[in-house]
């Protein structure tokens, strides 16, 4: 734990960080943490590295990882979160990825690359979900991303590169984010789907559960099917 705490305290001073509940810990809501849940108060309060480290130190059995809120709260930090197809994407963007600090988890073919977005672009960009890219990667902007500590299943995150020397987001990444922003502006102008747009979260969760209950199992080779279904649900 001392090595992990030293890592947390070493995080950049302009990052809004958060303690992450360990998987299986009971949350204030009564549900079990999935290993990615941040301390609730940090959603609306900026906790910097020293505060987060102190909270983890005081509750070592409850919090075993650290996250950071991307976007303006962390001075323009953006995370390219690759969840699959890492080898192919390295071939596609290798030169730019090689310049950025990277966070690796025990999961194969996955990694997170860190960039900064210049302030002049903040008002014209959005993140992207897994379902939006449909290539196994997403862009975290305004959302929380884990950067160290325990991985949700087994093992720990590892880091390579200097967090104090993060490069500017490459042009292709900014292009994706600008396109996402323009798409959101158009969608905000369209009426909500009366079947789902005005329903509560509880109703939507029930609809999802009912839909999943009738999806026909496909046996071997169905991983891609469930990955796509999970990505769509995550996006919504």
PDB file of C-alpha atoms in Angstrom:
ATOM      1  CA  UNK A   1       0.000   0.000   0.000  1.00  0.00           C
ATOM      2  CA  UNK A   2       2.861   2.446   0.750  1.00  0.00           C
ATOM      3  CA  UNK A   3       4.123   2.194  -2.845  1.00  0.00           C
ATOM      4  CA  UNK A   4       0.602   2.781  -4.148  1.00  0.00           C
ATOM      5  CA  UNK A   5       0.122   5.799  -1.868  1.00  0.00           C
ATOM      6  CA  UNK A   6       3.429   7.236  -3.062  1.00  0.00           C
ATOM      7  CA  UNK A   7       2.144   6.880  -6.631  1.00  0.00           C
ATOM      8  CA  UNK A   8      -1.122   8.656  -5.767  1.00  0.00           C
ATOM      9  CA  UNK A   9       0.737  11.540  -4.137  1.00  0.00           C
ATOM     10  CA  UNK A  10       2.959  11.857  -7.211  1.00  0.00           C
ATOM     11  CA  UNK A  11       0.042  12.510  -9.585  1.00  0.00           C
ATOM     12  CA  UNK A  12      -0.025  15.955 -11.263  1.00  0.00           C
ATOM     13  CA  UNK A  13      -1.242  18.737  -8.993  1.00  0.00           C
ATOM     14  CA  UNK A  14      -3.817  19.957 -11.523  1.00  0.00           C
ATOM     15  CA  UNK A  15      -5.696  16.654 -11.743  1.00  0.00           C
ATOM     16  CA  UNK A  16      -9.074  16.149 -10.035  1.00  0.00           C
ATOM     17  CA  UNK A  17      -8.547  12.700  -8.524  1.00  0.00           C
ATOM     18  CA  UNK A  18     -10.790  10.273  -6.671  1.00  0.00           C
ATOM     19  CA  UNK A  19     -10.482   7.200  -4.431  1.00  0.00           C
ATOM     20  CA  UNK A  20     -11.977   4.093  -6.087  1.00  0.00           C
ATOM     21  CA  UNK A  21     -13.978   1.573  -4.061  1.00  0.00           C
ATOM     22  CA  UNK A  22     -12.525  -1.940  -4.081  1.00  0.00           C
ATOM     23  CA  UNK A  23     -14.558  -4.553  -5.932  1.00  0.00           C
ATOM     24  CA  UNK A  24     -17.158  -6.168  -3.668  1.00  0.00           C
ATOM     25  CA  UNK A  25     -17.192  -3.371  -1.089  1.00  0.00           C
ATOM     26  CA  UNK A  26     -20.713  -2.275  -0.173  1.00  0.00           C
ATOM     27  CA  UNK A  27     -21.470   1.203  -1.510  1.00  0.00           C
ATOM     28  CA  UNK A  28     -23.576   3.784   0.378  1.00  0.00           C
ATOM     29  CA  UNK A  29     -26.430   2.817  -1.972  1.00  0.00           C
ATOM     30  CA  UNK A  30     -26.270  -0.761  -0.659  1.00  0.00           C
ATOM     31  CA  UNK A  31     -24.971  -2.186  -3.936  1.00  0.00           C
ATOM     32  CA  UNK A  32     -21.599  -3.891  -4.314  1.00  0.00           C
ATOM     33  CA  UNK A  33     -18.819  -1.892  -5.952  1.00  0.00           C
ATOM     34  CA  UNK A  34     -17.650  -3.123  -9.356  1.00  0.00           C
ATOM     35  CA  UNK A  35     -14.051  -1.960  -8.845  1.00  0.00           C
ATOM     36  CA  UNK A  36     -14.496   1.263 -10.825  1.00  0.00           C
ATOM     37  CA  UNK A  37     -16.800   3.284  -8.552  1.00  0.00           C
ATOM     38  CA  UNK A  38     -15.380   6.613  -7.292  1.00  0.00           C
ATOM     39  CA  UNK A  39     -16.118   8.162  -3.911  1.00  0.00           C
ATOM     40  CA  UNK A  40     -19.407   9.985  -4.469  1.00  0.00           C
ATOM     41  CA  UNK A  41     -18.384  13.416  -3.206  1.00  0.00           C
ATOM     42  CA  UNK A  42     -15.614  13.650  -5.818  1.00  0.00           C
ATOM     43  CA  UNK A  43     -18.196  13.898  -8.604  1.00  0.00           C
ATOM     44  CA  UNK A  44     -18.738  17.533  -7.627  1.00  0.00           C
ATOM     45  CA  UNK A  45     -15.677  18.386  -5.513  1.00  0.00           C
ATOM     46  CA  UNK A  46     -12.141  18.609  -6.886  1.00  0.00           C
ATOM     47  CA  UNK A  47      -9.898  16.369  -4.793  1.00  0.00           C
ATOM     48  CA  UNK A  48      -6.256  16.652  -5.643  1.00  0.00           C
ATOM     49  CA  UNK A  49      -3.609  13.995  -5.133  1.00  0.00           C
ATOM     50  CA  UNK A  50      -2.802  14.630  -1.464  1.00  0.00           C
ATOM     51  CA  UNK A  51      -6.484  14.569  -0.416  1.00  0.00           C
ATOM     52  CA  UNK A  52      -7.183  11.356  -2.305  1.00  0.00           C
ATOM     53  CA  UNK A  53      -4.056   9.687  -0.895  1.00  0.00           C
ATOM     54  CA  UNK A  54      -5.034  10.659   2.647  1.00  0.00           C
ATOM     55  CA  UNK A  55      -8.522   9.191   2.229  1.00  0.00           C
ATOM     56  CA  UNK A  56      -7.150   5.935   0.826  1.00  0.00           C
ATOM     57  CA  UNK A  57      -4.592   5.753   3.639  1.00  0.00           C
ATOM     58  CA  UNK A  58      -7.345   6.109   6.238  1.00  0.00           C
ATOM     59  CA  UNK A  59      -9.564   3.483   4.587  1.00  0.00           C
ATOM     60  CA  UNK A  60      -7.153   0.971   2.997  1.00  0.00           C
ATOM     61  CA  UNK A  61      -9.650  -1.906   2.953  1.00  0.00           C
ATOM     62  CA  UNK A  62     -12.327   0.166   1.245  1.00  0.00           C
ATOM     63  CA  UNK A  63     -10.360   2.023  -1.453  1.00  0.00           C
ATOM     64  CA  UNK A  64      -7.683   0.236  -3.474  1.00  0.00           C
ATOM     65  CA  UNK A  65      -7.407   2.251  -6.695  1.00  0.00           C
ATOM     66  CA  UNK A  66      -7.269   5.842  -7.882  1.00  0.00           C
ATOM     67  CA  UNK A  67      -9.060   7.577 -10.721  1.00  0.00           C
ATOM     68  CA  UNK A  68      -8.993  10.981 -12.372  1.00  0.00           C
ATOM     69  CA  UNK A  69     -11.806  13.076 -13.832  1.00  0.00           C
ATOM     70  CA  UNK A  70     -10.866  14.025 -17.379  1.00  0.00           C
ATOM     71  CA  UNK A  71     -11.696  17.258 -19.175  1.00  0.00           C
ATOM     72  CA  UNK A  72     -11.536  20.837 -17.857  1.00  0.00           C
ATOM     73  CA  UNK A  73     -11.512  19.638 -14.225  1.00  0.00           C
ATOM     74  CA  UNK A  74      -8.026  18.191 -14.864  1.00  0.00           C
ATOM     75  CA  UNK A  75      -6.735  21.001 -17.071  1.00  0.00           C
ATOM     76  CA  UNK A  76      -7.751  19.376 -20.349  1.00  0.00           C
ATOM     77  CA  UNK A  77      -6.681  15.794 -19.712  1.00  0.00           C
ATOM     78  CA  UNK A  78      -8.162  13.305 -22.186  1.00  0.00           C
ATOM     79  CA  UNK A  79      -7.793   9.516 -22.049  1.00  0.00           C
ATOM     80  CA  UNK A  80      -7.815   7.321 -25.124  1.00  0.00           C
ATOM     81  CA  UNK A  81      -9.134   4.121 -23.544  1.00  0.00           C
ATOM     82  CA  UNK A  82      -8.443   1.078 -25.726  1.00  0.00           C
ATOM     83  CA  UNK A  83     -10.471  -1.893 -24.537  1.00  0.00           C
ATOM     84  CA  UNK A  84      -9.685  -4.263 -27.426  1.00  0.00           C
ATOM     85  CA  UNK A  85      -7.731  -4.466 -30.697  1.00  0.00           C
ATOM     86  CA  UNK A  86      -4.633  -2.834 -29.190  1.00  0.00           C
ATOM     87  CA  UNK A  87      -2.211  -4.386 -31.678  1.00  0.00           C
ATOM     88  CA  UNK A  88      -4.173  -3.145 -34.684  1.00  0.00           C
ATOM     89  CA  UNK A  89      -4.607   0.335 -33.246  1.00  0.00           C
ATOM     90  CA  UNK A  90      -0.895   0.573 -32.492  1.00  0.00           C
ATOM     91  CA  UNK A  91      -0.245  -0.022 -36.189  1.00  0.00           C
ATOM     92  CA  UNK A  92      -2.751   2.703 -37.032  1.00  0.00           C
ATOM     93  CA  UNK A  93      -1.653   5.348 -34.496  1.00  0.00           C
ATOM     94  CA  UNK A  94       1.683   3.971 -33.304  1.00  0.00           C
ATOM     95  CA  UNK A  95       3.798   7.116 -33.680  1.00  0.00           C
ATOM     96  CA  UNK A  96       1.426   9.231 -31.575  1.00  0.00           C
ATOM     97  CA  UNK A  97       0.786   6.535 -28.972  1.00  0.00           C
ATOM     98  CA  UNK A  98       4.518   6.054 -28.459  1.00  0.00           C
ATOM     99  CA  UNK A  99       4.817   9.670 -27.262  1.00  0.00           C
ATOM    100  CA  UNK A 100       2.107   9.420 -24.606  1.00  0.00           C
ATOM    101  CA  UNK A 101       2.197   8.019 -21.062  1.00  0.00           C
ATOM    102  CA  UNK A 102       0.309   4.740 -20.942  1.00  0.00           C
ATOM    103  CA  UNK A 103      -1.616   2.875 -18.256  1.00  0.00           C
ATOM    104  CA  UNK A 104      -1.858  -0.891 -18.626  1.00  0.00           C
ATOM    105  CA  UNK A 105      -4.162  -3.328 -16.893  1.00  0.00           C
ATOM    106  CA  UNK A 106      -3.910  -7.137 -16.705  1.00  0.00           C
ATOM    107  CA  UNK A 107      -6.520  -7.307 -19.470  1.00  0.00           C
ATOM    108  CA  UNK A 108      -5.007  -8.336 -22.806  1.00  0.00           C
ATOM    109  CA  UNK A 109      -5.054  -5.950 -25.764  1.00  0.00           C
ATOM    110  CA  UNK A 110      -6.067  -3.009 -23.583  1.00  0.00           C
ATOM    111  CA  UNK A 111      -4.342   0.215 -22.526  1.00  0.00           C
ATOM    112  CA  UNK A 112      -5.067   3.859 -21.726  1.00  0.00           C
ATOM    113  CA  UNK A 113      -3.092   6.676 -23.374  1.00  0.00           C
ATOM    114  CA  UNK A 114      -2.982  10.144 -21.881  1.00  0.00           C
ATOM    115  CA  UNK A 115      -3.070  13.425 -23.806  1.00  0.00           C
ATOM    116  CA  UNK A 116      -3.969  17.054 -23.149  1.00  0.00           C
ATOM    117  CA  UNK A 117      -6.435  19.158 -25.153  1.00  0.00           C
ATOM    118  CA  UNK A 118      -5.537  22.872 -25.514  1.00  0.00           C
ATOM    119  CA  UNK A 119      -7.989  25.187 -23.768  1.00  0.00           C
ATOM    120  CA  UNK A 120      -9.177  26.796 -27.010  1.00  0.00           C
ATOM    121  CA  UNK A 121     -10.814  23.511 -28.041  1.00  0.00           C
ATOM    122  CA  UNK A 122     -12.631  22.734 -24.806  1.00  0.00           C
ATOM    123  CA  UNK A 123     -15.935  24.231 -25.941  1.00  0.00           C
ATOM    124  CA  UNK A 124     -16.115  22.294 -29.201  1.00  0.00           C
ATOM    125  CA  UNK A 125     -15.267  18.684 -28.308  1.00  0.00           C
ATOM    126  CA  UNK A 126     -16.943  15.652 -26.734  1.00  0.00           C
ATOM    127  CA  UNK A 127     -15.825  12.182 -25.702  1.00  0.00           C
ATOM    128  CA  UNK A 128     -16.737   9.017 -27.571  1.00  0.00           C
ATOM    129  CA  UNK A 129     -18.270   5.781 -26.292  1.00  0.00           C
ATOM    130  CA  UNK A 130     -17.323   2.225 -27.223  1.00  0.00           C
ATOM    131  CA  UNK A 131     -20.453   1.858 -29.311  1.00  0.00           C
ATOM    132  CA  UNK A 132     -19.771   5.122 -31.148  1.00  0.00           C
ATOM    133  CA  UNK A 133     -16.341   4.001 -32.359  1.00  0.00           C
ATOM    134  CA  UNK A 134     -17.258   0.318 -32.824  1.00  0.00           C
ATOM    135  CA  UNK A 135     -13.527  -0.500 -32.847  1.00  0.00           C
ATOM    136  CA  UNK A 136     -12.922  -1.394 -29.207  1.00  0.00           C
ATOM    137  CA  UNK A 137     -11.846   2.059 -27.998  1.00  0.00           C
ATOM    138  CA  UNK A 138     -13.439   5.112 -26.408  1.00  0.00           C
ATOM    139  CA  UNK A 139     -12.408   8.637 -25.488  1.00  0.00           C
ATOM    140  CA  UNK A 140     -12.850   9.795 -21.887  1.00  0.00           C
ATOM    141  CA  UNK A 141     -13.600  13.511 -21.695  1.00  0.00           C
ATOM    142  CA  UNK A 142     -15.504  14.756 -18.651  1.00  0.00           C
ATOM    143  CA  UNK A 143     -15.638  11.189 -17.325  1.00  0.00           C
ATOM    144  CA  UNK A 144     -13.577   9.346 -14.744  1.00  0.00           C
ATOM    145  CA  UNK A 145     -10.792   6.945 -15.702  1.00  0.00           C
ATOM    146  CA  UNK A 146      -8.693   4.675 -13.461  1.00  0.00           C
ATOM    147  CA  UNK A 147      -4.972   5.367 -13.505  1.00  0.00           C
ATOM    148  CA  UNK A 148      -3.515   3.180 -10.738  1.00  0.00           C
ATOM    149  CA  UNK A 149      -4.039   0.606  -8.023  1.00  0.00           C
ATOM    150  CA  UNK A 150      -6.040  -2.610  -8.123  1.00  0.00           C
ATOM    151  CA  UNK A 151      -7.614  -3.811 -11.355  1.00  0.00           C
ATOM    152  CA  UNK A 152     -11.278  -4.796 -10.919  1.00  0.00           C
ATOM    153  CA  UNK A 153     -10.712  -8.507 -11.593  1.00  0.00           C
ATOM    154  CA  UNK A 154      -7.154  -9.415 -10.612  1.00  0.00           C
ATOM    155  CA  UNK A 155      -3.769  -7.724 -10.582  1.00  0.00           C
ATOM    156  CA  UNK A 156      -2.849  -4.036 -10.684  1.00  0.00           C
ATOM    157  CA  UNK A 157      -2.494  -1.212 -13.164  1.00  0.00           C
ATOM    158  CA  UNK A 158       1.022  -0.360 -14.318  1.00  0.00           C
ATOM    159  CA  UNK A 159       2.261   2.888 -15.809  1.00  0.00           C
ATOM    160  CA  UNK A 160       4.876   3.865 -18.370  1.00  0.00           C
ATOM    161  CA  UNK A 161       5.936   7.391 -19.203  1.00  0.00           C
ATOM    162  CA  UNK A 162       5.982  10.718 -17.400  1.00  0.00           C
ATOM    163  CA  UNK A 163       2.637  12.093 -16.206  1.00  0.00           C
ATOM    164  CA  UNK A 164       4.242  15.534 -15.933  1.00  0.00           C
ATOM    165  CA  UNK A 165       5.080  15.511 -19.639  1.00  0.00           C
ATOM    166  CA  UNK A 166       1.857  14.605 -21.415  1.00  0.00           C
ATOM    167  CA  UNK A 167       1.712  15.528 -25.119  1.00  0.00           C
ATOM    168  CA  UNK A 168      -1.023  17.453 -26.865  1.00  0.00           C
ATOM    169  CA  UNK A 169      -3.795  15.348 -28.378  1.00  0.00           C
ATOM    170  CA  UNK A 170      -2.958  14.507 -32.009  1.00  0.00           C
ATOM    171  CA  UNK A 171      -5.019  16.019 -34.813  1.00  0.00           C
ATOM    172  CA  UNK A 172      -6.861  12.778 -35.581  1.00  0.00           C
ATOM    173  CA  UNK A 173      -8.034  12.453 -31.965  1.00  0.00           C
ATOM    174  CA  UNK A 174      -9.245  16.067 -31.913  1.00  0.00           C
ATOM    175  CA  UNK A 175     -11.061  15.436 -35.195  1.00  0.00           C
ATOM    176  CA  UNK A 176     -12.958  12.509 -33.661  1.00  0.00           C
ATOM    177  CA  UNK A 177     -13.853  14.598 -30.606  1.00  0.00           C
ATOM    178  CA  UNK A 178     -15.018  17.573 -32.694  1.00  0.00           C
ATOM    179  CA  UNK A 179     -17.165  15.293 -34.821  1.00  0.00           C
ATOM    180  CA  UNK A 180     -18.673  13.796 -31.660  1.00  0.00           C
ATOM    181  CA  UNK A 181     -19.499  17.295 -30.390  1.00  0.00           C
ATOM    182  CA  UNK A 182     -21.202  18.279 -33.649  1.00  0.00           C
ATOM    183  CA  UNK A 183     -23.212  15.058 -33.606  1.00  0.00           C
ATOM    184  CA  UNK A 184     -24.370  15.715 -30.047  1.00  0.00           C
ATOM    185  CA  UNK A 185     -25.440  19.259 -30.930  1.00  0.00           C
ATOM    186  CA  UNK A 186     -27.640  17.885 -33.714  1.00  0.00           C
ATOM    187  CA  UNK A 187     -29.112  15.146 -31.525  1.00  0.00           C
ATOM    188  CA  UNK A 188     -29.948  17.654 -28.773  1.00  0.00           C
ATOM    189  CA  UNK A 189     -32.122  19.533 -31.267  1.00  0.00           C
ATOM    190  CA  UNK A 190     -34.244  16.464 -32.062  1.00  0.00           C
ATOM    191  CA  UNK A 191     -37.282  15.435 -29.989  1.00  0.00           C
ATOM    192  CA  UNK A 192     -36.764  12.650 -27.468  1.00  0.00           C
ATOM    193  CA  UNK A 193     -38.018   9.200 -28.419  1.00  0.00           C
ATOM    194  CA  UNK A 194     -41.283   9.009 -26.426  1.00  0.00           C
ATOM    195  CA  UNK A 195     -40.764   5.275 -25.885  1.00  0.00           C
ATOM    196  CA  UNK A 196     -37.539   5.746 -23.886  1.00  0.00           C
ATOM    197  CA  UNK A 197     -36.440   9.386 -23.726  1.00  0.00           C
ATOM    198  CA  UNK A 198     -38.659  10.399 -20.823  1.00  0.00           C
ATOM    199  CA  UNK A 199     -38.407   7.246 -18.722  1.00  0.00           C
ATOM    200  CA  UNK A 200     -36.662   7.039 -15.340  1.00  0.00           C
ATOM    201  CA  UNK A 201     -33.376   5.194 -14.860  1.00  0.00           C
ATOM    202  CA  UNK A 202     -35.227   2.454 -12.979  1.00  0.00           C
ATOM    203  CA  UNK A 203     -37.594   1.924 -15.908  1.00  0.00           C
ATOM    204  CA  UNK A 204     -34.724   1.867 -18.388  1.00  0.00           C
ATOM    205  CA  UNK A 205     -32.795  -0.698 -16.317  1.00  0.00           C
ATOM    206  CA  UNK A 206     -35.888  -2.921 -16.233  1.00  0.00           C
ATOM    207  CA  UNK A 207     -36.267  -2.626 -20.017  1.00  0.00           C
ATOM    208  CA  UNK A 208     -32.611  -3.619 -20.510  1.00  0.00           C
ATOM    209  CA  UNK A 209     -32.988  -6.637 -18.189  1.00  0.00           C
ATOM    210  CA  UNK A 210     -36.111  -7.777 -20.013  1.00  0.00           C
ATOM    211  CA  UNK A 211     -34.372  -7.447 -23.378  1.00  0.00           C
ATOM    212  CA  UNK A 212     -31.313  -9.380 -22.203  1.00  0.00           C
ATOM    213  CA  UNK A 213     -33.496 -12.174 -20.835  1.00  0.00           C
ATOM    214  CA  UNK A 214     -34.633 -13.113 -24.356  1.00  0.00           C
ATOM    215  CA  UNK A 215     -31.311 -12.800 -26.200  1.00  0.00           C
ATOM    216  CA  UNK A 216     -30.595 -16.239 -27.652  1.00  0.00           C
ATOM    217  CA  UNK A 217     -27.266 -17.721 -26.410  1.00  0.00           C
ATOM    218  CA  UNK A 218     -24.854 -18.408 -29.240  1.00  0.00           C
ATOM    219  CA  UNK A 219     -22.440 -20.748 -27.467  1.00  0.00           C
ATOM    220  CA  UNK A 220     -18.791 -20.680 -28.492  1.00  0.00           C
ATOM    221  CA  UNK A 221     -17.670 -17.585 -30.354  1.00  0.00           C
ATOM    222  CA  UNK A 222     -20.321 -15.364 -28.746  1.00  0.00           C
ATOM    223  CA  UNK A 223     -17.842 -13.069 -26.974  1.00  0.00           C
ATOM    224  CA  UNK A 224     -18.051 -10.477 -29.751  1.00  0.00           C
ATOM    225  CA  UNK A 225     -21.852 -10.499 -29.577  1.00  0.00           C
ATOM    226  CA  UNK A 226     -21.852  -9.812 -25.837  1.00  0.00           C
ATOM    227  CA  UNK A 227     -19.110  -7.221 -26.155  1.00  0.00           C
ATOM    228  CA  UNK A 228     -21.236  -5.280 -28.660  1.00  0.00           C
ATOM    229  CA  UNK A 229     -24.354  -5.594 -26.517  1.00  0.00           C
ATOM    230  CA  UNK A 230     -22.432  -4.440 -23.437  1.00  0.00           C
ATOM    231  CA  UNK A 231     -20.931  -1.502 -25.342  1.00  0.00           C
ATOM    232  CA  UNK A 232     -24.389  -0.358 -26.474  1.00  0.00           C
ATOM    233  CA  UNK A 233     -25.797  -0.549 -22.944  1.00  0.00           C
ATOM    234  CA  UNK A 234     -22.738   1.268 -21.557  1.00  0.00           C
ATOM    235  CA  UNK A 235     -23.181   4.027 -24.136  1.00  0.00           C
ATOM    236  CA  UNK A 236     -26.865   4.549 -23.362  1.00  0.00           C
TER     237      UNK A 236
END
